[in-house]
PDB file of C-alpha atoms and ligand atoms in Angstrom:
ATOM      1  CA  MET A   1      17.150  -2.189 -18.544  1.00 95.00           C
ATOM      2  CA  ILE A   2      15.866  -2.537 -14.976  1.00 97.00           C
ATOM      3  CA  ASN A   3      15.474  -6.158 -13.898  1.00 98.00           C
ATOM      4  CA  VAL A   4      12.480  -6.551 -11.611  1.00 98.00           C
ATOM      5  CA  GLY A   5      11.908  -9.289  -9.039  1.00 98.00           C
ATOM      6  CA  VAL A   6       8.186  -9.836  -8.440  1.00 98.00           C
ATOM      7  CA  PHE A   7       7.170 -11.033  -4.982  1.00 98.00           C
ATOM      8  CA  GLY A   8       3.542 -12.244  -4.805  1.00 97.00           C
ATOM      9  CA  ALA A   9       3.426 -12.950  -8.550  1.00 96.00           C
ATOM     10  CA  SER A  10       0.468 -15.337  -8.404  1.00 95.00           C
ATOM     11  CA  GLY A  11      -1.776 -12.903  -6.529  1.00 95.00           C
ATOM     12  CA  ARG A  12      -4.464 -10.593  -7.889  1.00 95.00           C
ATOM     13  CA  VAL A  13      -2.114  -7.600  -8.157  1.00 97.00           C
ATOM     14  CA  GLY A  14       1.039  -9.662  -8.831  1.00 97.00           C
ATOM     15  CA  LYS A  15      -0.416 -11.196 -12.032  1.00 96.00           C
ATOM     16  CA  LEU A  16      -1.288  -7.739 -13.363  1.00 96.00           C
ATOM     17  CA  LEU A  17       2.201  -6.573 -12.494  1.00 97.00           C
ATOM     18  CA  LEU A  18       3.680  -9.351 -14.669  1.00 97.00           C
ATOM     19  CA  ASP A  19       1.405  -8.314 -17.561  1.00 96.00           C
ATOM     20  CA  ASP A  20       2.045  -4.584 -17.164  1.00 97.00           C
ATOM     21  CA  LEU A  21       5.808  -5.091 -17.006  1.00 97.00           C
ATOM     22  CA  LYS A  22       5.647  -6.817 -20.417  1.00 96.00           C
ATOM     23  CA  GLN A  23       4.381  -3.511 -21.868  1.00 95.00           C
ATOM     24  CA  THR A  24       6.884  -1.342 -19.971  1.00 96.00           C
ATOM     25  CA  GLU A  25       9.911   0.128 -21.700  1.00 95.00           C
ATOM     26  CA  ARG A  26      13.358  -0.460 -20.195  1.00 96.00           C
ATOM     27  CA  MET A  27      11.982  -2.673 -17.395  1.00 97.00           C
ATOM     28  CA  SER A  28      11.422  -6.425 -17.402  1.00 97.00           C
ATOM     29  CA  VAL A  29      10.797  -9.255 -14.964  1.00 98.00           C
ATOM     30  CA  SER A  30      13.982 -11.206 -14.260  1.00 98.00           C
ATOM     31  CA  THR A  31      12.732 -13.383 -11.390  1.00 98.00           C
ATOM     32  CA  VAL A  32       9.629 -14.325  -9.426  1.00 98.00           C
ATOM     33  CA  PHE A  33       9.569 -15.803  -5.953  1.00 97.00           C
ATOM     34  CA  VAL A  34       7.244 -18.771  -5.425  1.00 95.00           C
ATOM     35  CA  ARG A  35       6.464 -20.850  -2.358  1.00 91.00           C
ATOM     36  CA  ASN A  36       5.559 -23.930  -4.409  1.00 85.00           C
ATOM     37  CA  GLU A  37       5.070 -23.925  -8.187  1.00 83.00           C
ATOM     38  CA  LEU A  38       3.568 -21.284 -10.445  1.00 87.00           C
ATOM     39  CA  ASP A  39       0.166 -22.451 -11.692  1.00 86.00           C
ATOM     40  CA  PHE A  40       0.540 -20.510 -14.962  1.00 90.00           C
ATOM     41  CA  SER A  41       3.315 -20.251 -17.522  1.00 91.00           C
ATOM     42  CA  ILE A  42       5.699 -17.341 -17.907  1.00 94.00           C
ATOM     43  CA  ASP A  43       8.632 -16.509 -20.174  1.00 93.00           C
ATOM     44  CA  PRO A  44      11.215 -19.332 -19.721  1.00 94.00           C
ATOM     45  CA  SER A  45      14.014 -16.749 -19.344  1.00 95.00           C
ATOM     46  CA  ILE A  46      12.521 -15.641 -15.982  1.00 96.00           C
ATOM     47  CA  LEU A  47      14.046 -17.296 -12.921  1.00 97.00           C
ATOM     48  CA  ILE A  48      11.309 -18.928 -10.829  1.00 96.00           C
ATOM     49  CA  THR A  49      12.704 -19.646  -7.397  1.00 96.00           C
ATOM     50  CA  SER A  50      11.723 -20.461  -3.830  1.00 96.00           C
ATOM     51  CA  CYS A  51      15.179 -19.412  -2.597  1.00 96.00           C
ATOM     52  CA  MET A  52      14.943 -15.860  -1.276  1.00 96.00           C
ATOM     53  CA  GLU A  53      18.669 -15.198  -1.653  1.00 95.00           C
ATOM     54  CA  SER A  54      18.723 -16.300  -5.331  1.00 97.00           C
ATOM     55  CA  PHE A  55      15.600 -14.211  -5.933  1.00 98.00           C
ATOM     56  CA  LEU A  56      17.220 -11.059  -4.539  1.00 97.00           C
ATOM     57  CA  LYS A  57      20.485 -11.648  -6.359  1.00 97.00           C
ATOM     58  CA  ALA A  58      18.689 -12.036  -9.709  1.00 98.00           C
ATOM     59  CA  CYS A  59      17.088  -8.572  -9.803  1.00 98.00           C
ATOM     60  CA  ASP A  60      17.843  -4.837  -9.574  1.00 98.00           C
ATOM     61  CA  ILE A  61      14.657  -3.951  -7.689  1.00 98.00           C
ATOM     62  CA  VAL A  62      11.834  -5.870  -5.980  1.00 98.00           C
ATOM     63  CA  ILE A  63       8.123  -5.111  -6.190  1.00 98.00           C
ATOM     64  CA  ASP A  64       6.085  -6.790  -3.464  1.00 98.00           C
ATOM     65  CA  PHE A  65       2.328  -7.362  -3.293  1.00 98.00           C
ATOM     66  CA  SER A  66       2.052 -10.343  -0.970  1.00 97.00           C
ATOM     67  CA  LEU A  67       0.876 -10.893   2.593  1.00 96.00           C
ATOM     68  CA  PRO A  68       2.360  -9.540   5.839  1.00 97.00           C
ATOM     69  CA  GLU A  69       4.024 -12.801   6.917  1.00 97.00           C
ATOM     70  CA  ALA A  70       5.586 -13.199   3.461  1.00 97.00           C
ATOM     71  CA  CYS A  71       6.695  -9.570   3.349  1.00 98.00           C
ATOM     72  CA  GLU A  72       8.382 -10.106   6.731  1.00 98.00           C
ATOM     73  CA  ILE A  73      10.510 -12.947   5.328  1.00 97.00           C
ATOM     74  CA  LEU A  74      11.391 -10.784   2.310  1.00 98.00           C
ATOM     75  CA  LEU A  75      12.478  -7.889   4.548  1.00 98.00           C
ATOM     76  CA  GLU A  76      14.586 -10.146   6.785  1.00 97.00           C
ATOM     77  CA  GLN A  77      16.506 -11.505   3.793  1.00 97.00           C
ATOM     78  CA  ALA A  78      16.751  -8.114   2.045  1.00 97.00           C
ATOM     79  CA  ILE A  79      18.510  -6.691   5.103  1.00 97.00           C
ATOM     80  CA  LYS A  80      21.282  -9.260   4.353  1.00 96.00           C
ATOM     81  CA  THR A  81      21.062  -8.893   0.532  1.00 95.00           C
ATOM     82  CA  PRO A  82      19.989  -5.264  -0.020  1.00 96.00           C
ATOM     83  CA  LYS A  83      17.914  -4.313  -3.076  1.00 97.00           C
ATOM     84  CA  PRO A  84      15.619  -1.322  -3.678  1.00 98.00           C
ATOM     85  CA  LEU A  85      12.210  -2.475  -2.409  1.00 98.00           C
ATOM     86  CA  VAL A  86       8.752  -1.274  -3.435  1.00 98.00           C
ATOM     87  CA  ILE A  87       6.428  -2.622  -0.746  1.00 98.00           C
ATOM     88  CA  GLY A  88       2.694  -2.613  -1.497  1.00 97.00           C
ATOM     89  CA  THR A  89       1.592  -5.223   1.043  1.00 97.00           C
ATOM     90  CA  THR A  90      -0.834  -3.865   3.622  1.00 94.00           C
ATOM     91  CA  GLY A  91      -1.766  -4.952   7.138  1.00 94.00           C
ATOM     92  CA  LEU A  92       1.849  -4.967   8.413  1.00 97.00           C
ATOM     93  CA  ASN A  93       2.108  -5.213  12.215  1.00 97.00           C
ATOM     94  CA  THR A  94       4.420  -3.126  14.412  1.00 96.00           C
ATOM     95  CA  HIS A  95       7.302  -5.619  14.129  1.00 98.00           C
ATOM     96  CA  GLN A  96       6.978  -5.753  10.338  1.00 98.00           C
ATOM     97  CA  LEU A  97       6.816  -1.943  10.096  1.00 97.00           C
ATOM     98  CA  ASN A  98       9.989  -1.783  12.190  1.00 98.00           C
ATOM     99  CA  LEU A  99      11.630  -4.180   9.725  1.00 98.00           C
ATOM    100  CA  VAL A 100      10.627  -1.788   6.907  1.00 98.00           C
ATOM    101  CA  LYS A 101      12.393   1.038   8.782  1.00 98.00           C
ATOM    102  CA  GLN A 102      15.429  -1.154   9.501  1.00 98.00           C
ATOM    103  CA  ALA A 103      15.675  -2.189   5.847  1.00 98.00           C
ATOM    104  CA  SER A 104      15.483   1.444   4.738  1.00 98.00           C
ATOM    105  CA  GLN A 105      18.740   2.138   6.576  1.00 98.00           C
ATOM    106  CA  VAL A 106      20.627  -0.055   4.108  1.00 97.00           C
ATOM    107  CA  MET A 107      18.576   0.284   0.897  1.00 98.00           C
ATOM    108  CA  PRO A 108      15.936   2.551  -0.620  1.00 98.00           C
ATOM    109  CA  VAL A 109      12.454   1.359   0.413  1.00 98.00           C
ATOM    110  CA  LEU A 110       9.200   2.821  -0.851  1.00 98.00           C
ATOM    111  CA  TYR A 111       6.292   1.721   1.289  1.00 97.00           C
ATOM    112  CA  ALA A 112       2.827   2.716   0.105  1.00 96.00           C
ATOM    113  CA  THR A 113      -0.501   1.324   1.247  1.00 93.00           C
ATOM    114  CA  ASN A 114      -1.903   2.640  -2.025  1.00 94.00           C
ATOM    115  CA  MET A 115       0.159   3.121  -5.207  1.00 96.00           C
ATOM    116  CA  SER A 116      -2.419   5.217  -7.067  1.00 95.00           C
ATOM    117  CA  LEU A 117      -1.886   8.860  -7.975  1.00 93.00           C
ATOM    118  CA  GLY A 118      -5.478   9.664  -6.978  1.00 95.00           C
ATOM    119  CA  VAL A 119      -5.058   8.390  -3.417  1.00 96.00           C
ATOM    120  CA  ALA A 120      -1.714  10.185  -3.041  1.00 95.00           C
ATOM    121  CA  LEU A 121      -3.529  13.430  -3.888  1.00 95.00           C
ATOM    122  CA  LEU A 122      -6.467  12.476  -1.663  1.00 97.00           C
ATOM    123  CA  ASN A 123      -4.101  12.218   1.308  1.00 97.00           C
ATOM    124  CA  LYS A 124      -2.939  15.812   0.687  1.00 96.00           C
ATOM    125  CA  LEU A 125      -6.536  17.041   0.346  1.00 98.00           C
ATOM    126  CA  VAL A 126      -7.595  15.254   3.523  1.00 98.00           C
ATOM    127  CA  TYR A 127      -4.723  16.831   5.466  1.00 98.00           C
ATOM    128  CA  GLN A 128      -5.724  20.309   4.241  1.00 98.00           C
ATOM    129  CA  ALA A 129      -9.466  19.802   4.768  1.00 98.00           C
ATOM    130  CA  SER A 130      -8.914  18.441   8.255  1.00 98.00           C
ATOM    131  CA  ALA A 131      -6.909  21.539   9.231  1.00 98.00           C
ATOM    132  CA  VAL A 132      -9.298  24.048   7.643  1.00 98.00           C
ATOM    133  CA  LEU A 133     -12.596  22.421   8.634  1.00 98.00           C
ATOM    134  CA  GLU A 134     -12.010  22.779  12.354  1.00 94.00           C
ATOM    135  CA  GLY A 135     -14.860  21.307  14.389  1.00 95.00           C
ATOM    136  CA  PHE A 136     -16.178  19.074  11.569  1.00 98.00           C
ATOM    137  CA  ASP A 137     -16.575  15.397  12.521  1.00 98.00           C
ATOM    138  CA  ILE A 138     -14.314  13.114  10.448  1.00 98.00           C
ATOM    139  CA  GLU A 139     -15.643   9.722   9.365  1.00 98.00           C
ATOM    140  CA  ILE A 140     -13.883   7.389   6.926  1.00 98.00           C
ATOM    141  CA  VAL A 141     -15.568   4.508   5.121  1.00 98.00           C
ATOM    142  CA  GLU A 142     -13.770   1.996   2.929  1.00 98.00           C
ATOM    143  CA  MET A 143     -15.222  -0.760   0.738  1.00 98.00           C
ATOM    144  CA  HIS A 144     -13.335  -3.707  -0.748  1.00 98.00           C
ATOM    145  CA  HIS A 145     -13.936  -7.093  -2.376  1.00 98.00           C
ATOM    146  CA  ARG A 146     -14.908 -10.108  -0.286  1.00 98.00           C
ATOM    147  CA  HIS A 147     -11.400 -11.674  -0.444  1.00 97.00           C
ATOM    148  CA  LYS A 148      -9.536  -8.840   1.283  1.00 96.00           C
ATOM    149  CA  LYS A 149      -7.922 -10.123   4.467  1.00 95.00           C
ATOM    150  CA  ASP A 150      -6.924  -7.030   6.469  1.00 95.00           C
ATOM    151  CA  ALA A 151      -9.329  -4.431   7.841  1.00 97.00           C
ATOM    152  CA  PRO A 152      -9.562  -1.500   7.866  1.00 97.00           C
ATOM    153  CA  SER A 153      -7.596  -1.157   4.640  1.00 97.00           C
ATOM    154  CA  GLY A 154      -4.050   0.199   4.763  1.00 95.00           C
ATOM    155  CA  THR A 155      -5.254   3.079   2.585  1.00 96.00           C
ATOM    156  CA  ALA A 156      -8.006   4.006   5.057  1.00 98.00           C
ATOM    157  CA  LEU A 157      -5.516   3.896   7.935  1.00 97.00           C
ATOM    158  CA  THR A 158      -3.114   6.164   6.012  1.00 96.00           C
ATOM    159  CA  LEU A 159      -6.005   8.562   5.268  1.00 98.00           C
ATOM    160  CA  SER A 160      -6.909   8.613   8.972  1.00 98.00           C
ATOM    161  CA  GLU A 161      -3.270   9.491   9.781  1.00 98.00           C
ATOM    162  CA  SER A 162      -3.404  12.386   7.275  1.00 98.00           C
ATOM    163  CA  ALA A 163      -6.638  13.617   8.877  1.00 98.00           C
ATOM    164  CA  ALA A 164      -5.172  13.385  12.388  1.00 98.00           C
ATOM    165  CA  LYS A 165      -1.981  15.188  11.333  1.00 98.00           C
ATOM    166  CA  GLY A 166      -4.078  18.067   9.961  1.00 98.00           C
ATOM    167  CA  ARG A 167      -5.325  18.623  13.511  1.00 98.00           C
ATOM    168  CA  ASN A 168      -2.083  17.827  15.367  1.00 98.00           C
ATOM    169  CA  LEU A 169      -3.661  14.719  16.865  1.00 98.00           C
ATOM    170  CA  ASP A 170      -2.071  11.306  17.415  1.00 98.00           C
ATOM    171  CA  ILE A 171      -4.196   8.875  15.394  1.00 98.00           C
ATOM    172  CA  GLU A 172      -3.524   6.132  17.963  1.00 96.00           C
ATOM    173  CA  ASN A 173      -5.459   8.179  20.538  1.00 98.00           C
ATOM    174  CA  VAL A 174      -8.442   9.130  18.372  1.00 98.00           C
ATOM    175  CA  ARG A 175      -9.120   6.284  15.924  1.00 98.00           C
ATOM    176  CA  ILE A 176     -12.121   4.012  16.398  1.00 97.00           C
ATOM    177  CA  SER A 177     -13.003   1.194  14.019  1.00 96.00           C
ATOM    178  CA  GLY A 178     -16.391   0.011  15.238  1.00 94.00           C
ATOM    179  CA  ARG A 179     -19.552   1.171  17.000  1.00 97.00           C
ATOM    180  CA  ASP A 180     -21.966  -1.240  18.591  1.00 97.00           C
ATOM    181  CA  GLY A 181     -24.411  -0.990  21.481  1.00 98.00           C
ATOM    182  CA  ASN A 182     -25.146   1.862  23.854  1.00 97.00           C
ATOM    183  CA  ILE A 183     -21.787   3.573  23.406  1.00 97.00           C
ATOM    184  CA  GLY A 184     -22.846   7.175  24.030  1.00 97.00           C
ATOM    185  CA  GLU A 185     -22.452  10.232  21.862  1.00 97.00           C
ATOM    186  CA  ARG A 186     -19.657  10.790  19.413  1.00 97.00           C
ATOM    187  CA  THR A 187     -16.660  12.511  20.991  1.00 97.00           C
ATOM    188  CA  LYS A 188     -15.213  15.668  19.431  1.00 96.00           C
ATOM    189  CA  ASP A 189     -11.837  14.410  18.228  1.00 97.00           C
ATOM    190  CA  GLU A 190     -12.616  10.838  17.301  1.00 98.00           C
ATOM    191  CA  ILE A 191     -11.848   9.742  13.733  1.00 98.00           C
ATOM    192  CA  SER A 192     -13.711   6.620  12.759  1.00 98.00           C
ATOM    193  CA  VAL A 193     -12.538   4.206  10.101  1.00 98.00           C
ATOM    194  CA  MET A 194     -15.171   1.673   9.044  1.00 98.00           C
ATOM    195  CA  ALA A 195     -14.731  -1.268   6.670  1.00 98.00           C
ATOM    196  CA  LEU A 196     -17.339  -2.820   4.361  1.00 98.00           C
ATOM    197  CA  ARG A 197     -16.649  -6.017   2.377  1.00 98.00           C
ATOM    198  CA  GLY A 198     -18.433  -7.495  -0.619  1.00 98.00           C
ATOM    199  CA  GLY A 199     -18.381  -8.573  -4.240  1.00 98.00           C
ATOM    200  CA  ASP A 200     -15.495  -7.535  -6.440  1.00 97.00           C
ATOM    201  CA  ILE A 201     -15.011  -3.903  -5.349  1.00 98.00           C
ATOM    202  CA  VAL A 202     -11.400  -2.972  -6.149  1.00 97.00           C
ATOM    203  CA  GLY A 203     -11.285  -0.189  -3.544  1.00 97.00           C
ATOM    204  CA  ARG A 204     -13.458   2.760  -2.552  1.00 98.00           C
ATOM    205  CA  HIS A 205     -12.561   5.286   0.138  1.00 98.00           C
ATOM    206  CA  THR A 206     -14.703   8.145   1.381  1.00 98.00           C
ATOM    207  CA  VAL A 207     -13.459  10.696   3.883  1.00 98.00           C
ATOM    208  CA  GLY A 208     -16.342  12.787   5.195  1.00 98.00           C
ATOM    209  CA  PHE A 209     -16.204  16.051   7.143  1.00 98.00           C
ATOM    210  CA  TYR A 210     -19.561  16.617   8.832  1.00 98.00           C
ATOM    211  CA  ASN A 211     -20.834  19.747  10.588  1.00 98.00           C
ATOM    212  CA  ASP A 212     -24.206  21.215  11.531  1.00 98.00           C
ATOM    213  CA  GLY A 213     -25.712  22.546   8.316  1.00 98.00           C
ATOM    214  CA  GLU A 214     -23.169  21.177   5.825  1.00 98.00           C
ATOM    215  CA  PHE A 215     -20.809  18.344   5.012  1.00 98.00           C
ATOM    216  CA  ILE A 216     -18.105  17.535   2.505  1.00 98.00           C
ATOM    217  CA  GLU A 217     -17.177  14.053   1.292  1.00 98.00           C
ATOM    218  CA  LEU A 218     -13.970  13.334  -0.576  1.00 98.00           C
ATOM    219  CA  ASN A 219     -14.131  10.077  -2.459  1.00 98.00           C
ATOM    220  CA  HIS A 220     -11.725   7.937  -4.434  1.00 98.00           C
ATOM    221  CA  THR A 221     -12.743   4.822  -6.345  1.00 98.00           C
ATOM    222  CA  ALA A 222     -10.297   2.434  -7.946  1.00 97.00           C
ATOM    223  CA  THR A 223     -11.991   0.771 -10.923  1.00 97.00           C
ATOM    224  CA  SER A 224      -9.050  -1.449 -11.897  1.00 96.00           C
ATOM    225  CA  ARG A 225      -6.135  -3.030 -10.003  1.00 95.00           C
ATOM    226  CA  ASN A 226      -3.868  -1.865 -12.826  1.00 95.00           C
ATOM    227  CA  THR A 227      -3.819   1.499 -11.101  1.00 96.00           C
ATOM    228  CA  PHE A 228      -1.818  -0.212  -8.308  1.00 96.00           C
ATOM    229  CA  SER A 229       0.473  -2.289 -10.530  1.00 97.00           C
ATOM    230  CA  LYS A 230       1.238   0.649 -12.828  1.00 96.00           C
ATOM    231  CA  GLY A 231       1.819   2.913  -9.823  1.00 96.00           C
ATOM    232  CA  ALA A 232       4.244   0.360  -8.359  1.00 97.00           C
ATOM    233  CA  ILE A 233       6.147   0.147 -11.664  1.00 97.00           C
ATOM    234  CA  ARG A 234       6.488   3.947 -11.752  1.00 96.00           C
ATOM    235  CA  ALA A 235       7.656   3.827  -8.111  1.00 97.00           C
ATOM    236  CA  GLY A 236      10.227   1.125  -8.887  1.00 97.00           C
ATOM    237  CA  ARG A 237      11.713   3.068 -11.802  1.00 97.00           C
ATOM    238  CA  TRP A 238      12.091   6.101  -9.522  1.00 97.00           C
ATOM    239  CA  LEU A 239      13.369   4.169  -6.494  1.00 97.00           C
ATOM    240  CA  LYS A 240      16.211   2.526  -8.416  1.00 97.00           C
ATOM    241  CA  ASN A 241      18.083   5.865  -8.437  1.00 95.00           C
ATOM    242  CA  GLN A 242      17.510   6.834  -4.804  1.00 97.00           C
ATOM    243  CA  GLU A 243      19.817   6.597  -1.799  1.00 98.00           C
ATOM    244  CA  ALA A 244      18.982   4.320   1.141  1.00 98.00           C
ATOM    245  CA  GLY A 245      15.978   5.707   2.999  1.00 98.00           C
ATOM    246  CA  LEU A 246      12.255   5.313   3.541  1.00 98.00           C
ATOM    247  CA  TYR A 247      10.085   6.906   0.840  1.00 97.00           C
ATOM    248  CA  SER A 248       6.365   7.348   0.240  1.00 95.00           C
ATOM    249  CA  ILE A 249       4.455   7.464  -3.029  1.00 94.00           C
ATOM    250  CA  SER A 250       4.182  11.249  -2.585  1.00 92.00           C
ATOM    251  CA  ASP A 251       8.008  11.480  -2.709  1.00 94.00           C
ATOM    252  CA  CYS A 252       8.006   9.596  -6.015  1.00 92.00           C
ATOM    253  CA  LEU A 253       5.226  11.767  -7.457  1.00 89.00           C
ATOM    254  CA  GLU A 254       6.741  14.957  -6.001  1.00 85.00           C
ATOM    255  CA  LEU A 255       3.386  15.929  -4.518  1.00 85.00           C
TER     256      LEU A 255
HETATM  257  P1  NAD B   1      -3.561 -12.121  -3.096  1.00 73.62           P
HETATM  258  O1  NAD B   1      -4.021 -12.869  -1.893  1.00 73.62           O
HETATM  259  O2  NAD B   1      -4.289 -12.294  -4.397  1.00 73.62           O
HETATM  260  O3  NAD B   1      -2.001 -12.440  -3.382  1.00 73.62           O
HETATM  261  C1  NAD B   1      -1.085 -12.639  -2.357  1.00 73.62           C
HETATM  262  C2  NAD B   1       0.222 -13.158  -2.951  1.00 73.62           C
HETATM  263  O4  NAD B   1       1.150 -13.389  -1.892  1.00 73.62           O
HETATM  264  C3  NAD B   1       0.068 -14.492  -3.706  1.00 73.62           C
HETATM  265  O5  NAD B   1       0.906 -14.484  -4.847  1.00 73.62           O
HETATM  266  C4  NAD B   1       0.632 -15.500  -2.702  1.00 73.62           C
HETATM  267  O6  NAD B   1       1.202 -16.651  -3.336  1.00 73.62           O
HETATM  268  C5  NAD B   1       1.729 -14.672  -2.049  1.00 73.62           C
HETATM  269  N1  NAD B   1       2.096 -15.217  -0.730  1.00 73.62           N
HETATM  270  C6  NAD B   1       1.286 -15.453   0.321  1.00 73.62           C
HETATM  271  N2  NAD B   1       1.995 -15.973   1.343  1.00 73.62           N
HETATM  272  C7  NAD B   1       3.278 -16.078   0.917  1.00 73.62           C
HETATM  273  C8  NAD B   1       4.488 -16.533   1.485  1.00 73.62           C
HETATM  274  N3  NAD B   1       4.531 -17.017   2.752  1.00 73.62           N
HETATM  275  N4  NAD B   1       5.618 -16.474   0.753  1.00 73.62           N
HETATM  276  C9  NAD B   1       5.593 -15.982  -0.497  1.00 73.62           C
HETATM  277  N5  NAD B   1       4.483 -15.541  -1.116  1.00 73.62           N
HETATM  278  C10 NAD B   1       3.342 -15.592  -0.419  1.00 73.62           C
HETATM  279  O7  NAD B   1      -3.568 -10.589  -2.654  1.00 73.62           O
HETATM  280  P2  NAD B   1      -3.648  -9.267  -3.556  1.00 73.62           P
HETATM  281  O8  NAD B   1      -5.067  -8.836  -3.678  1.00 73.62           O
HETATM  282  O9  NAD B   1      -2.816  -9.429  -4.788  1.00 73.62           O
HETATM  283  O10 NAD B   1      -2.952  -8.224  -2.572  1.00 73.62           O
HETATM  284  C11 NAD B   1      -1.640  -8.454  -2.086  1.00 73.62           C
HETATM  285  C12 NAD B   1      -1.311  -7.397  -1.027  1.00 73.62           C
HETATM  286  O11 NAD B   1      -1.267  -6.106  -1.644  1.00 73.62           O
HETATM  287  C13 NAD B   1      -2.363  -7.295   0.094  1.00 73.62           C
HETATM  288  O12 NAD B   1      -1.699  -6.961   1.289  1.00 73.62           O
HETATM  289  C14 NAD B   1      -3.232  -6.129  -0.358  1.00 73.62           C
HETATM  290  O13 NAD B   1      -3.909  -5.492   0.704  1.00 73.62           O
HETATM  291  C15 NAD B   1      -2.161  -5.255  -0.954  1.00 73.62           C
HETATM  292  N6  NAD B   1      -2.619  -4.268  -1.920  1.00 73.62           N
HETATM  293  C16 NAD B   1      -1.899  -3.112  -1.947  1.00 73.62           C
HETATM  294  C17 NAD B   1      -2.202  -2.144  -2.861  1.00 73.62           C
HETATM  295  C18 NAD B   1      -1.342  -0.902  -2.905  1.00 73.62           C
HETATM  296  O14 NAD B   1      -1.578  -0.037  -3.795  1.00 73.62           O
HETATM  297  N7  NAD B   1      -0.364  -0.763  -2.018  1.00 73.62           N
HETATM  298  C19 NAD B   1      -3.265  -2.318  -3.764  1.00 73.62           C
HETATM  299  C20 NAD B   1      -3.960  -3.530  -3.728  1.00 73.62           C
HETATM  300  C21 NAD B   1      -3.622  -4.511  -2.806  1.00 73.62           C
END
């Protein structure tokens, strides 16, 4: 049995994670971390705690879908109390990403801005298309629900990195995330990543390759958040048996 610690349990994805783990063989929730109190009831055998050290000690692996500032606190404590970590939180800043790398020196860490199989494959396809479709303009559009806090989405940023890698470009030098006013013509290498927000859209990403006379659009649409919670559970089961190191969802899926 793998005992899972859920970090961000009261969130949109965290609640699904609790439900999905109930249906999962040989894995169960042993503890959840809370800042205050849980506003819903869970199995009384599960440790509900606001003490990070007790939380980490009470589980074999941690699955995190929280917010960047919360994930930072988790990483700082995990460096002192190592546990395999599946990190799904997006919008991490440079310091927080460095903490992810630091943590991965002492424990296995799988960091994925999108836990779905479809997006893992999309990243591969985008890399290939970007390399083959030389000279095509690359434009990425993502759409999410009105409550999403970070923009552009972590998934869109990862897709833009895959596109840039396909052309041996540094994404930091070519990414733009807004156009407004008399900005002039599009430059050859730029990769734009645009964010739309509204309603209850779970997540939609389109990577377009546009040329004179033709274009290709690769699209992925998540229709349920369970795709993320189930992907994270699969990742956790796999990560439990890995050495310390930083892993991606593609490593887990052997893509
Ligand atoms: P949410 O706002 O519904 O939930 C956030 C959770 O974090 C809540 O449980 C909240 O209590 C907890 N939290 C916030 N601050 C905290 C703190 N200081 N200490 C402890 N806990 C704290 O968000 P959500 O829609 O469930 O998404 C959570 C994260 O996962 C976001 O970063 C989102 O972008 C990301 N996400 C990732 C994937 C993926 O596949 N990697 C998919 C969907 C969402």
